[in-house]
Every structure is written in structure tokens, then in C-alpha cells.
CSV table of C-alpha atoms and ligand atoms in Angstrom, one decimal:
chain,number,residue,atom,x,y,z
A,1125,MET,CA,-0.2,0.2,0.1
A,1126,GLU,CA,1.3,3.7,-0.6
A,1127,PRO,CA,1.9,5.7,2.1
A,1128,VAL,CA,-1.0,7.9,3.4
A,1129,THR,CA,-1.4,11.4,4.0
A,1130,ASP,CA,-4.2,13.6,5.5
A,1131,THR,CA,-6.4,16.5,4.7
A,1132,PHE,CA,-3.4,18.5,5.5
A,1133,ALA,CA,-0.7,16.6,3.6
A,1134,ARG,CA,1.1,15.2,6.9
A,1135,PRO,CA,2.0,11.5,6.7
A,1136,LEU,CA,1.5,8.6,8.7
A,1137,HIS,CA,4.6,8.1,10.2
A,1138,ASP,CA,4.5,7.4,14.2
A,1139,LEU,CA,2.3,5.1,16.2
A,1140,ARG,CA,1.7,5.3,20.2
A,1141,ILE,CA,0.7,2.0,21.2
A,1142,SER,CA,-1.1,1.5,24.6
A,1143,VAL,CA,-0.5,-1.3,25.9
A,1144,THR,CA,-2.4,-1.2,29.4
A,1145,ASP,CA,-4.8,1.7,31.1
A,1146,ARG,CA,-3.3,0.6,34.1
A,1147,CYS,CA,-1.0,2.7,36.0
A,1148,ASN,CA,1.3,2.2,39.5
A,1149,PHE,CA,0.9,5.8,39.7
A,1150,ARG,CA,-1.4,8.3,40.3
A,1151,CYS,CA,0.0,11.7,38.8
A,1152,VAL,CA,-2.6,14.4,39.6
A,1153,TYR,CA,-2.3,15.8,36.2
A,1154,CYS,CA,-3.2,12.5,34.4
A,1155,MET,CA,-5.0,10.0,37.0
A,1156,PRO,CA,-5.9,11.6,40.1
A,1157,LYS,CA,-7.5,9.6,42.6
A,1158,GLU,CA,-10.5,11.3,43.3
A,1159,VAL,CA,-11.5,10.1,39.5
A,1160,PHE,CA,-9.1,6.5,39.1
A,1161,GLY,CA,-10.2,5.3,42.4
A,1162,HIS,CA,-10.5,1.8,44.2
A,1163,ASP,CA,-13.6,1.4,41.8
A,1164,PHE,CA,-12.9,3.0,38.7
A,1165,GLU,CA,-13.5,0.5,35.8
A,1166,PHE,CA,-10.4,-0.1,34.0
A,1167,LEU,CA,-10.6,-2.2,30.9
A,1168,ARG,CA,-10.8,-5.9,31.3
A,1169,ARG,CA,-8.4,-8.1,30.0
A,1170,SER,CA,-10.6,-9.8,26.6
A,1171,GLN,CA,-11.1,-6.1,25.7
A,1172,ILE,CA,-7.5,-5.7,25.3
A,1173,LEU,CA,-5.0,-6.4,22.6
A,1174,THR,CA,-3.4,-9.7,22.6
A,1175,PHE,CA,0.2,-9.2,21.7
A,1176,GLU,CA,-0.6,-11.0,18.6
A,1177,GLU,CA,-3.3,-8.6,17.7
A,1178,ILE,CA,-0.9,-5.7,18.2
A,1179,GLU,CA,1.6,-7.3,16.0
A,1180,ARG,CA,-0.8,-7.5,13.2
A,1181,LEU,CA,-2.1,-4.3,13.4
A,1182,ALA,CA,1.8,-2.9,13.8
A,1183,ARG,CA,2.2,-4.9,9.9
A,1184,MET,CA,-1.0,-2.9,8.8
A,1185,PHE,CA,0.1,0.5,10.1
A,1186,ALA,CA,4.0,-0.3,8.7
A,1187,GLY,CA,2.0,-0.5,5.5
A,1188,ALA,CA,0.4,2.7,5.4
A,1189,GLY,CA,4.1,4.1,6.4
A,1190,VAL,CA,4.4,4.0,10.1
A,1191,ARG,CA,8.0,3.8,10.8
A,1192,LYS,CA,8.5,4.7,14.2
A,1193,LEU,CA,6.4,2.9,17.2
A,1194,ARG,CA,6.2,3.8,20.8
A,1195,LEU,CA,4.9,1.8,23.7
A,1196,THR,CA,2.8,3.3,26.0
A,1197,GLY,CA,0.1,3.7,28.6
A,1198,GLY,CA,-1.0,3.8,31.4
A,1199,GLU,CA,2.0,2.0,32.4
A,1200,PRO,CA,3.6,0.1,30.2
A,1201,LEU,CA,6.0,-2.1,32.0
A,1202,LEU,CA,2.6,-3.4,34.1
A,1203,ARG,CA,1.9,-5.6,30.9
A,1204,ARG,CA,3.2,-9.4,31.6
A,1205,ASP,CA,6.0,-10.7,29.6
A,1206,LEU,CA,6.5,-7.1,27.3
A,1207,GLU,CA,10.0,-8.3,26.4
A,1208,ARG,CA,7.8,-10.7,23.9
A,1209,LEU,CA,6.0,-8.2,22.1
A,1210,VAL,CA,8.8,-6.2,21.5
A,1211,ALA,CA,10.4,-8.7,20.1
A,1212,MET,CA,7.9,-9.3,17.8
A,1213,LEU,CA,6.9,-5.9,16.8
A,1214,ALA,CA,10.9,-5.6,16.0
A,1215,ALA,CA,10.4,-8.0,13.2
A,1216,VAL,CA,7.5,-6.1,11.5
A,1217,PRO,CA,9.5,-5.2,8.1
A,1218,GLY,CA,9.1,-1.6,8.1
A,1219,ILE,CA,10.0,-0.4,11.4
A,1220,GLU,CA,13.0,1.0,12.4
A,1221,ASP,CA,12.5,2.5,15.4
A,1222,ILE,CA,10.8,1.4,18.8
A,1223,ALA,CA,10.6,3.2,21.7
A,1224,MET,CA,8.8,3.3,25.2
A,1225,THR,CA,7.7,5.8,27.6
A,1226,THR,CA,7.5,4.9,30.9
A,1227,ASN,CA,7.2,6.4,35.0
A,1228,GLY,CA,10.5,4.1,35.3
A,1229,VAL,CA,9.4,2.0,38.6
A,1230,LEU,CA,9.8,-1.2,37.1
A,1231,LEU,CA,12.5,-0.5,34.6
A,1232,ALA,CA,15.7,-1.6,36.2
A,1233,ARG,CA,13.9,-5.1,36.3
A,1234,LYS,CA,13.2,-5.1,32.7
A,1235,ALA,CA,15.5,-2.9,30.9
A,1236,GLN,CA,18.2,-5.7,29.7
A,1237,ALA,CA,15.6,-7.7,28.7
A,1238,LEU,CA,13.8,-5.2,27.1
A,1239,ALA,CA,16.9,-4.1,25.1
A,1240,ASP,CA,18.2,-7.4,24.3
A,1241,ALA,CA,14.5,-8.1,22.6
A,1242,GLY,CA,15.3,-5.2,20.1
A,1243,LEU,CA,13.8,-2.1,22.3
A,1244,HIS,CA,15.9,1.1,20.9
A,1245,ARG,CA,15.3,3.7,23.3
A,1246,VAL,CA,13.3,4.7,26.4
A,1247,THR,CA,12.1,7.8,27.8
A,1248,VAL,CA,11.3,8.0,31.6
A,1249,SER,CA,8.9,10.4,33.1
A,1250,LEU,CA,10.5,12.2,36.0
A,1251,ASP,CA,9.0,15.1,37.4
A,1252,SER,CA,11.0,16.1,40.1
A,1253,LEU,CA,14.0,15.2,42.7
A,1254,ASP,CA,12.8,16.4,45.7
A,1255,ASP,CA,10.9,13.2,47.4
A,1256,ASP,CA,7.9,15.4,48.9
A,1257,VAL,CA,7.5,17.3,45.6
A,1258,PHE,CA,7.6,14.1,43.4
A,1259,ALA,CA,5.4,12.0,46.4
A,1260,ALA,CA,2.9,15.0,45.6
A,1261,VAL,CA,2.9,14.6,41.5
A,1262,ASN,CA,3.0,10.7,41.8
A,1263,ASP,CA,0.5,10.2,44.7
A,1264,VAL,CA,1.3,7.1,45.7
A,1265,GLY,CA,4.8,7.7,47.8
A,1266,VAL,CA,7.5,6.1,44.8
A,1267,PRO,CA,10.8,8.2,45.7
A,1268,ALA,CA,12.9,10.1,42.7
A,1269,ALA,CA,15.8,7.5,43.6
A,1270,ARG,CA,13.9,4.5,42.4
A,1271,VAL,CA,13.4,6.3,38.9
A,1272,LEU,CA,16.9,7.1,38.9
A,1273,GLU,CA,17.7,3.7,39.4
A,1274,GLY,CA,15.4,2.6,36.4
A,1275,ILE,CA,17.0,5.2,34.0
A,1276,GLU,CA,20.9,4.2,34.8
A,1277,ALA,CA,19.6,0.4,34.4
A,1278,ALA,CA,18.3,1.5,31.3
A,1279,ALA,CA,21.7,3.8,30.2
A,1280,ALA,CA,23.7,0.9,30.6
A,1281,ALA,CA,21.1,-2.0,28.7
A,1282,GLY,CA,22.5,0.5,25.8
A,1283,LEU,CA,18.7,2.4,26.0
A,1284,GLY,CA,20.2,5.4,25.9
A,1285,PRO,CA,20.8,8.6,25.7
A,1286,VAL,CA,17.6,8.5,27.9
A,1287,LYS,CA,14.9,11.6,27.5
A,1288,VAL,CA,14.4,12.2,31.1
A,1289,ASN,CA,10.4,13.7,30.5
A,1290,MET,CA,9.3,16.5,33.3
A,1291,VAL,CA,5.6,18.1,33.4
A,1292,VAL,CA,5.9,21.2,34.6
A,1293,LYS,CA,2.8,22.6,36.7
A,1294,ARG,CA,2.7,26.0,38.1
A,1295,GLY,CA,2.7,25.7,42.1
A,1296,LEU,CA,3.2,21.9,42.0
A,1297,ASN,CA,7.1,21.5,40.9
A,1298,ASP,CA,7.6,24.7,38.9
A,1299,THR,CA,10.5,24.9,41.9
A,1300,SER,CA,12.2,21.6,40.8
A,1301,ILE,CA,13.2,22.8,37.2
A,1302,LEU,CA,16.4,24.0,38.2
A,1303,GLU,CA,17.4,21.4,39.8
A,1304,MET,CA,16.4,18.5,37.1
A,1305,ALA,CA,18.4,20.5,35.0
A,1306,GLY,CA,21.4,20.7,37.3
A,1307,HIS,CA,21.6,17.1,37.9
A,1308,PHE,CA,21.0,15.6,34.4
A,1309,ARG,CA,23.3,18.3,32.7
A,1310,GLY,CA,26.6,16.6,31.4
A,1311,THR,CA,25.1,12.8,31.9
A,1312,GLY,CA,24.2,12.6,28.4
A,1313,HIS,CA,20.9,12.0,29.3
A,1314,VAL,CA,18.4,14.7,27.8
A,1315,LEU,CA,15.9,16.4,29.9
A,1316,ARG,CA,12.4,17.1,28.3
A,1317,LEU,CA,10.4,19.9,29.9
A,1318,ILE,CA,6.9,19.7,28.9
A,1319,GLU,CA,4.2,22.2,29.3
A,1320,TYR,CA,0.9,20.8,31.1
A,1321,MET,CA,-1.6,20.1,29.1
A,1322,ASP,CA,-5.6,20.4,28.9
A,1323,VAL,CA,-5.5,16.1,27.7
A,1324,GLY,CA,-8.9,14.1,29.1
A,1325,ALA,CA,-11.2,15.9,31.2
A,1326,SER,CA,-10.6,15.1,34.7
A,1327,ASN,CA,-7.4,17.0,35.6
A,1328,GLY,CA,-9.0,20.2,36.1
A,1329,TRP,CA,-6.5,21.9,33.8
A,1330,ARG,CA,-6.4,25.9,33.6
A,1331,LEU,CA,-4.0,27.9,31.9
A,1332,ASP,CA,-2.4,29.7,34.8
A,1333,ASP,CA,-1.2,26.2,35.7
A,1334,VAL,CA,1.1,26.7,32.3
A,1335,VAL,CA,4.6,27.5,32.8
A,1336,PRO,CA,5.2,28.3,29.2
A,1337,ALA,CA,8.5,27.0,27.5
A,1338,ALA,CA,9.5,30.3,26.9
A,1339,GLU,CA,10.0,30.9,31.1
A,1340,MET,CA,11.9,27.5,31.4
A,1341,VAL,CA,14.3,28.0,28.9
A,1342,ALA,CA,15.4,31.4,30.3
A,1343,ALA,CA,15.4,30.2,33.7
A,1344,ILE,CA,17.8,27.5,32.7
A,1345,GLY,CA,19.5,29.6,30.5
A,1346,ALA,CA,20.2,32.0,33.3
A,1347,GLU,CA,22.0,29.5,34.9
A,1348,TRP,CA,23.8,28.0,32.2
A,1349,PRO,CA,23.6,29.7,29.1
A,1350,LEU,CA,22.0,28.0,26.1
A,1351,GLU,CA,21.7,28.1,22.1
A,1352,PRO,CA,19.1,26.9,19.9
A,1353,VAL,CA,20.1,23.5,18.3
A,1354,GLU,CA,18.0,23.1,14.6
A,1355,SER,CA,15.3,20.0,14.5
A,1356,ALA,CA,16.6,16.6,13.4
A,1357,TYR,CA,13.5,15.9,11.3
A,1358,ARG,CA,10.1,16.8,10.5
A,1359,GLY,CA,7.8,15.9,13.1
A,1360,GLU,CA,10.3,16.2,16.1
A,1361,VAL,CA,8.0,18.1,18.7
A,1362,ALA,CA,11.0,19.4,21.3
A,1363,ASN,CA,12.6,22.2,20.2
A,1364,ARG,CA,16.3,21.3,21.6
A,1365,TYR,CA,19.2,23.7,23.0
A,1366,ARG,CA,22.2,22.7,24.1
A,1367,TYR,CA,24.4,24.3,26.7
A,1368,ARG,CA,27.2,26.6,25.5
A,1369,ASP,CA,29.9,25.0,27.8
A,1370,GLY,CA,29.1,21.1,26.6
A,1371,GLY,CA,27.0,20.1,28.9
A,1372,GLY,CA,24.5,18.4,26.8
A,1373,GLU,CA,21.3,19.2,25.5
A,1374,ILE,CA,18.0,19.8,26.6
A,1375,GLY,CA,13.9,19.8,24.9
A,1376,VAL,CA,11.6,21.9,25.6
A,1377,ILE,CA,7.7,20.5,24.4
A,1378,ALA,CA,5.6,23.6,24.2
A,1379,SER,CA,2.4,22.1,22.7
A,1380,VAL,CA,0.4,25.0,24.7
A,1381,THR,CA,2.6,27.7,23.5
A,1382,GLN,CA,3.7,27.3,20.1
A,1383,PRO,CA,1.8,24.0,18.9
A,1384,PHE,CA,3.0,21.8,16.6
A,1385,CYS,CA,-0.2,20.2,15.2
A,1386,ARG,CA,0.9,21.3,11.1
A,1387,ASP,CA,4.0,18.4,11.7
A,1388,CYS,CA,2.0,16.5,13.8
A,1389,THR,CA,2.4,12.8,11.6
A,1390,ARG,CA,1.4,10.3,15.1
A,1391,ALA,CA,-1.5,8.0,15.1
A,1392,ARG,CA,-2.3,6.4,18.6
A,1393,LEU,CA,-3.8,3.1,19.5
A,1394,SER,CA,-5.3,2.4,22.8
A,1395,ALA,CA,-5.1,-0.6,24.7
A,1396,ASP,CA,-8.7,-1.9,23.5
A,1397,GLY,CA,-7.7,-1.1,19.5
A,1398,ARG,CA,-8.9,2.2,18.7
A,1399,LEU,CA,-7.4,4.6,16.6
A,1400,TYR,CA,-7.0,8.0,17.7
A,1401,THR,CA,-5.6,10.4,15.1
A,1402,CYS,CA,-4.8,13.2,17.6
A,1403,LEU,CA,-3.9,13.3,21.4
A,1404,PHE,CA,-7.0,16.0,22.3
A,1405,ALA,CA,-9.8,13.3,20.4
A,1406,ASN,CA,-13.0,12.9,21.5
A,1407,VAL,CA,-13.5,9.8,19.5
A,1408,GLY,CA,-11.6,6.6,18.4
A,1409,ARG,CA,-11.9,4.2,15.4
A,1410,ASP,CA,-12.7,0.4,16.5
A,1411,LEU,CA,-10.0,-1.8,14.9
A,1412,ARG,CA,-10.5,-4.7,16.8
A,1413,GLY,CA,-13.7,-5.2,16.2
A,1414,PRO,CA,-12.9,-5.6,12.3
A,1415,LEU,CA,-9.9,-7.8,13.8
A,1416,ARG,CA,-11.6,-10.2,15.5
A,1417,ALA,CA,-14.2,-10.4,12.9
A,1418,GLY,CA,-11.9,-12.3,10.6
A,1419,ALA,CA,-10.9,-8.6,8.5
A,1420,SER,CA,-8.3,-9.5,6.1
A,1421,ASP,CA,-4.8,-7.6,5.9
A,1422,ALA,CA,-6.1,-5.8,2.6
A,1423,ASP,CA,-9.2,-4.6,4.6
A,1424,LEU,CA,-7.4,-3.5,7.0
A,1425,GLU,CA,-5.0,-1.5,6.1
A,1426,ALA,CA,-7.4,0.1,3.4
A,1427,LEU,CA,-9.3,0.9,6.8
A,1428,ILE,CA,-6.1,2.7,8.1
A,1429,GLY,CA,-5.7,4.8,5.6
A,1430,ARG,CA,-9.4,6.0,5.2
A,1431,ILE,CA,-9.3,6.6,8.9
A,1432,TRP,CA,-5.9,9.0,8.4
A,1433,GLY,CA,-7.0,9.9,5.0
A,1434,ARG,CA,-9.7,12.0,6.0
A,1435,ARG,CA,-7.6,13.1,9.1
A,1436,GLY,CA,-7.9,16.9,9.6
A,1437,ASP,CA,-7.1,17.4,13.7
A,1438,ARG,CA,-5.0,20.3,14.5
A,1439,TYR,CA,-6.5,21.0,18.2
A,1440,SER,CA,-3.6,22.5,20.0
A,1441,GLU,CA,-3.9,25.2,17.2
A,1442,LEU,CA,-7.4,26.0,17.3
A,1443,ARG,CA,-7.6,25.3,21.3
A,1444,THR,CA,-10.9,27.2,21.4
A,1445,ALA,CA,-13.5,27.6,24.5
A,1446,GLU,CA,-16.0,25.6,22.1
A,1447,THR,CA,-13.9,22.2,21.5
A,1448,ARG,CA,-13.1,22.0,25.3
A,1449,GLU,CA,-16.7,21.7,25.8
A,1450,SER,CA,-16.8,18.6,24.6
A,1451,PRO,CA,-15.9,15.3,26.5
A,1452,ARG,CA,-12.7,14.2,25.6
A,1453,VAL,CA,-10.7,10.7,26.3
A,1454,GLU,CA,-8.5,10.1,28.9
A,1455,MET,CA,-4.5,10.7,28.4
A,1456,SER,CA,-3.8,6.7,30.6
A,1457,TYR,CA,-6.0,5.3,28.0
A,1458,ILE,CA,-4.7,6.8,24.9
A,1459,GLY,CA,-1.4,7.0,25.4
A,1460,GLY,CA,1.0,9.8,26.0
B,2746,LIG,N1,3.2,5.6,32.5
B,2746,LIG,C1,3.8,6.3,31.4
B,2746,LIG,C2,5.1,7.7,31.9
B,2746,LIG,O1,4.6,8.6,32.8
B,2746,LIG,O2,6.1,7.9,31.1
B,2746,LIG,C3,3.6,6.4,30.1
B,2746,LIG,C4,2.6,6.9,29.8
B,2746,LIG,S1,2.5,8.9,30.3
B,2746,LIG,C5,0.5,9.2,30.0
B,2746,LIG,C6,3.2,9.5,29.1
B,2746,LIG,C7,3.4,11.0,29.1
B,2746,LIG,O3,2.5,11.4,29.1
B,2746,LIG,C8,4.3,11.0,30.4
B,2746,LIG,O4,5.7,11.4,29.8
B,2746,LIG,C9,3.2,12.2,31.7
B,2746,LIG,O5,4.3,12.6,32.0
B,2746,LIG,C10,3.0,12.9,29.9
B,2746,LIG,N2,1.9,13.5,30.7
B,2746,LIG,C11,0.4,12.9,31.0
B,2746,LIG,N3,-0.5,13.9,31.4
B,2746,LIG,C12,-0.2,15.0,31.0
B,2746,LIG,C13,-0.3,16.1,31.1
B,2746,LIG,N4,-2.0,16.7,31.4
B,2746,LIG,N5,0.5,17.1,30.0
B,2746,LIG,C14,1.4,16.9,29.6
B,2746,LIG,N6,2.4,16.0,29.7
B,2746,LIG,C15,1.1,14.8,30.5
B,2747,LIG,FE1,0.6,6.7,35.0
B,2747,LIG,FE2,2.2,7.9,33.3
B,2747,LIG,FE3,-0.3,9.2,33.5
B,2747,LIG,FE4,1.6,9.0,35.6
B,2747,LIG,S1,1.9,10.3,33.8
B,2747,LIG,S2,-0.5,8.3,36.0
B,2747,LIG,S3,2.9,7.4,35.5
B,2747,LIG,S4,0.3,7.0,32.8
B,2748,LIG,FE1,-1.4,16.3,17.0
B,2748,LIG,FE2,-3.7,16.5,17.8
B,2748,LIG,FE3,-1.4,16.8,19.1
B,2748,LIG,FE4,-2.0,18.8,17.0
B,2748,LIG,S1,-3.2,18.6,18.9
B,2748,LIG,S2,0.7,18.3,17.6
B,2748,LIG,S3,-3.1,17.2,15.8
B,2748,LIG,S4,-2.1,15.3,18.9
């Protein structure tokens, strides 16, 4: 099949696969406890795609142009035997890069097996080095050291350079920016500061809570001078900067203040097999139904091509009061 493009001529290049909607954290900006409590109904096992189903869909997506896969969730390392899925995906023709985004808690135990199976890179989320601040973010009392161990294990297993994602919410962890930058400077790991986004419907997002990327770059640059780095490829979401003294790089993801929809080449597959063409979509298209009903490879590829071909999403560019009124899907379900 020919690679497909959407109504803004954007190719389908990346696929984020959510392997579970469950998580061992309750980050206040993603899965607040009041919503994701004991009685929250997560997907049942029968609803979740099997590894074989994920692999089959990945083949179809590769046929439509996808070259990069990212495993995410929820927390992807909660899915048992994830390395088996990685090995299956690594064998899909056309796939050039397989990455994973994780909160890092289970990474020290898993990094080597994942690398051996063919995982190329990991992104580890860490929002503060201060245990009180970090516990206030993850809301389950996990200390930062646990995540740092995961980062080091990943680097030792060859999954580096590790990208470290820090979502910054004003009043929650903005005081941790300089300490984080100082810690990761010179380590080869790349800190990426992310503007807090209005994903889902449960995090009570307000524009005042967003620390603009420009403000974060100015704060770090005042301590350790920075200069911009050209982006490496179309669709790179992070604006990159390097320390003038050779201390490495940082990235900022300014999804709120400088949206990048015109280069957005990503699709998202939820754990139950729905295809979302935007992080802010309120409906996904069911692929599991046709898959389990016996659709042929050609049918599935054509369906994926039709969905992408009709895509006109550019939510962040349009971020308006009226779009915000409709219910949206949660990030833990769709994958970040
Ligand atoms: N559990 C894994 C983790 O935290 O890395 C993977 C899934 S998580 C949904 C993926 C990424 O989305 C994380 O880096 C997380 O910090 C980010 N994220 C979640 N909610 C967000 C929000 N409201 N704004 C910006 N980033 C968010
Ligand atoms: Fe879990 Fe990741 Fe969401 Fe935090 S950001 S609650 S670790 S899915
Ligand atoms: Fe892509 Fe939607 Fe985000 Fe725009 S708002 S960058 S289209 S995911």
C-alpha cells in the first residue's frame, strides 16, 4: 500500500501503542485519585488487544507508512512479558525504531530483557528530584531514587541516551526545574520540559497552571547559557537547546504555547484497539471489532488508510472554548 497522507498532507509516520490503561502511579495531572480510585473500571483482559493482535495491526500500520513505534500506557511495564511484544514488533518489516515511555519504577528489573528483545530507546518520566514534590505529583509515595535507578539501568542496557520527561505544573513542581537541569547536565541523558496540557477531562486544567516553555528555557539559560539546536526531522516535537559549555542538551515541548500540529504525524492505538488521530480526540475508530471479526490484511490496511486520509485534527492550534466543551479521552487510556 502507498504511504497515506491526511487532509493537511501530513504522512502517517509514528504510532503510539498503549498496552494497558492501568498505572502504578496516580499523577495528579493524569490519573487523579478522585477519578481513578478503587471503584474505577479499567479495561477487562478480554477487551485488551493481545500481543498477536497488536503485532498484526503494527504490520498494517507499517504498510501505511509507519516507521516508528512507541509503547506507552498507562504504565507499559505493568503489561506482563512486554519483551515478548517488543521482539514481535522488532520483526515487523518497515519498523525502524521502537521506543517506550515509562514512569521507570519497574525499569531496573526489565531494561536488559527489553534491550535484548530489540527495544531501541526509552523515555522516562520524572517530575522532580525532591521526594516531597515527587510524591505530591505521583501521589503514591514513590521516591525519585527509584526512577533514577531505572534511568541508569536503561542507559547501562544500551537504551540511552535516555530522554527524561518532566511535566511542569505551576505551583506543583516548577521549583524543581533548576535542580533537574543541574542533575542531568553532563550525564548524556536529555531533560525534556513539557508544558502541562489540557488532555482528558479529569485533571482540572487551567491556563494559569501552564509554565510557558520560553519561561523554562530562560530560567535554565540564566544559570547555564543555552543556544538553540536545529530540529533533526519533520515531526520532532521538542525544541532543542544545547548548553554553550558542552553540558549536553535539553528539549522543551511547548504544546500549549507553540503548537506543532502542522507537523504532527502521529497516530495512537488505545489498549482496546481504538485508533485516535489526535491526543485531544474525543472518539477513536474501533479496529479490534473488524480484527476479531476476521477482516483481511487488505481490509485493515484500507481502513487505516481511510481513517488517516480523512484526518483534519489540529486541536492545539485551535484550542478554543468551544472545542473544550466536548468530553475528551483520558491520556492514561490513549497513551501520552
Ligand atoms: N506511564 C508512562 C509515563 O508516565 O511515562 C507512560 C504514559 S504517560 C500518559 C506519557 C507521558 O505523558 C508522560 O511523560 C507524562 O508525564 C505525560 N503526561 C501525562 N499527562 C499530561 C498532561 N496533562 N500534560 C502533559 N503531559 C502529560
Ligand atoms: Fe501513570 Fe504515566 Fe499517567 Fe503518571 S503520567 S499517572 S505514570 S500513565
Ligand atoms: Fe497532533 Fe492533535 Fe497534538 Fe495537534 S493537538 S500536535 S494534531 S496530537
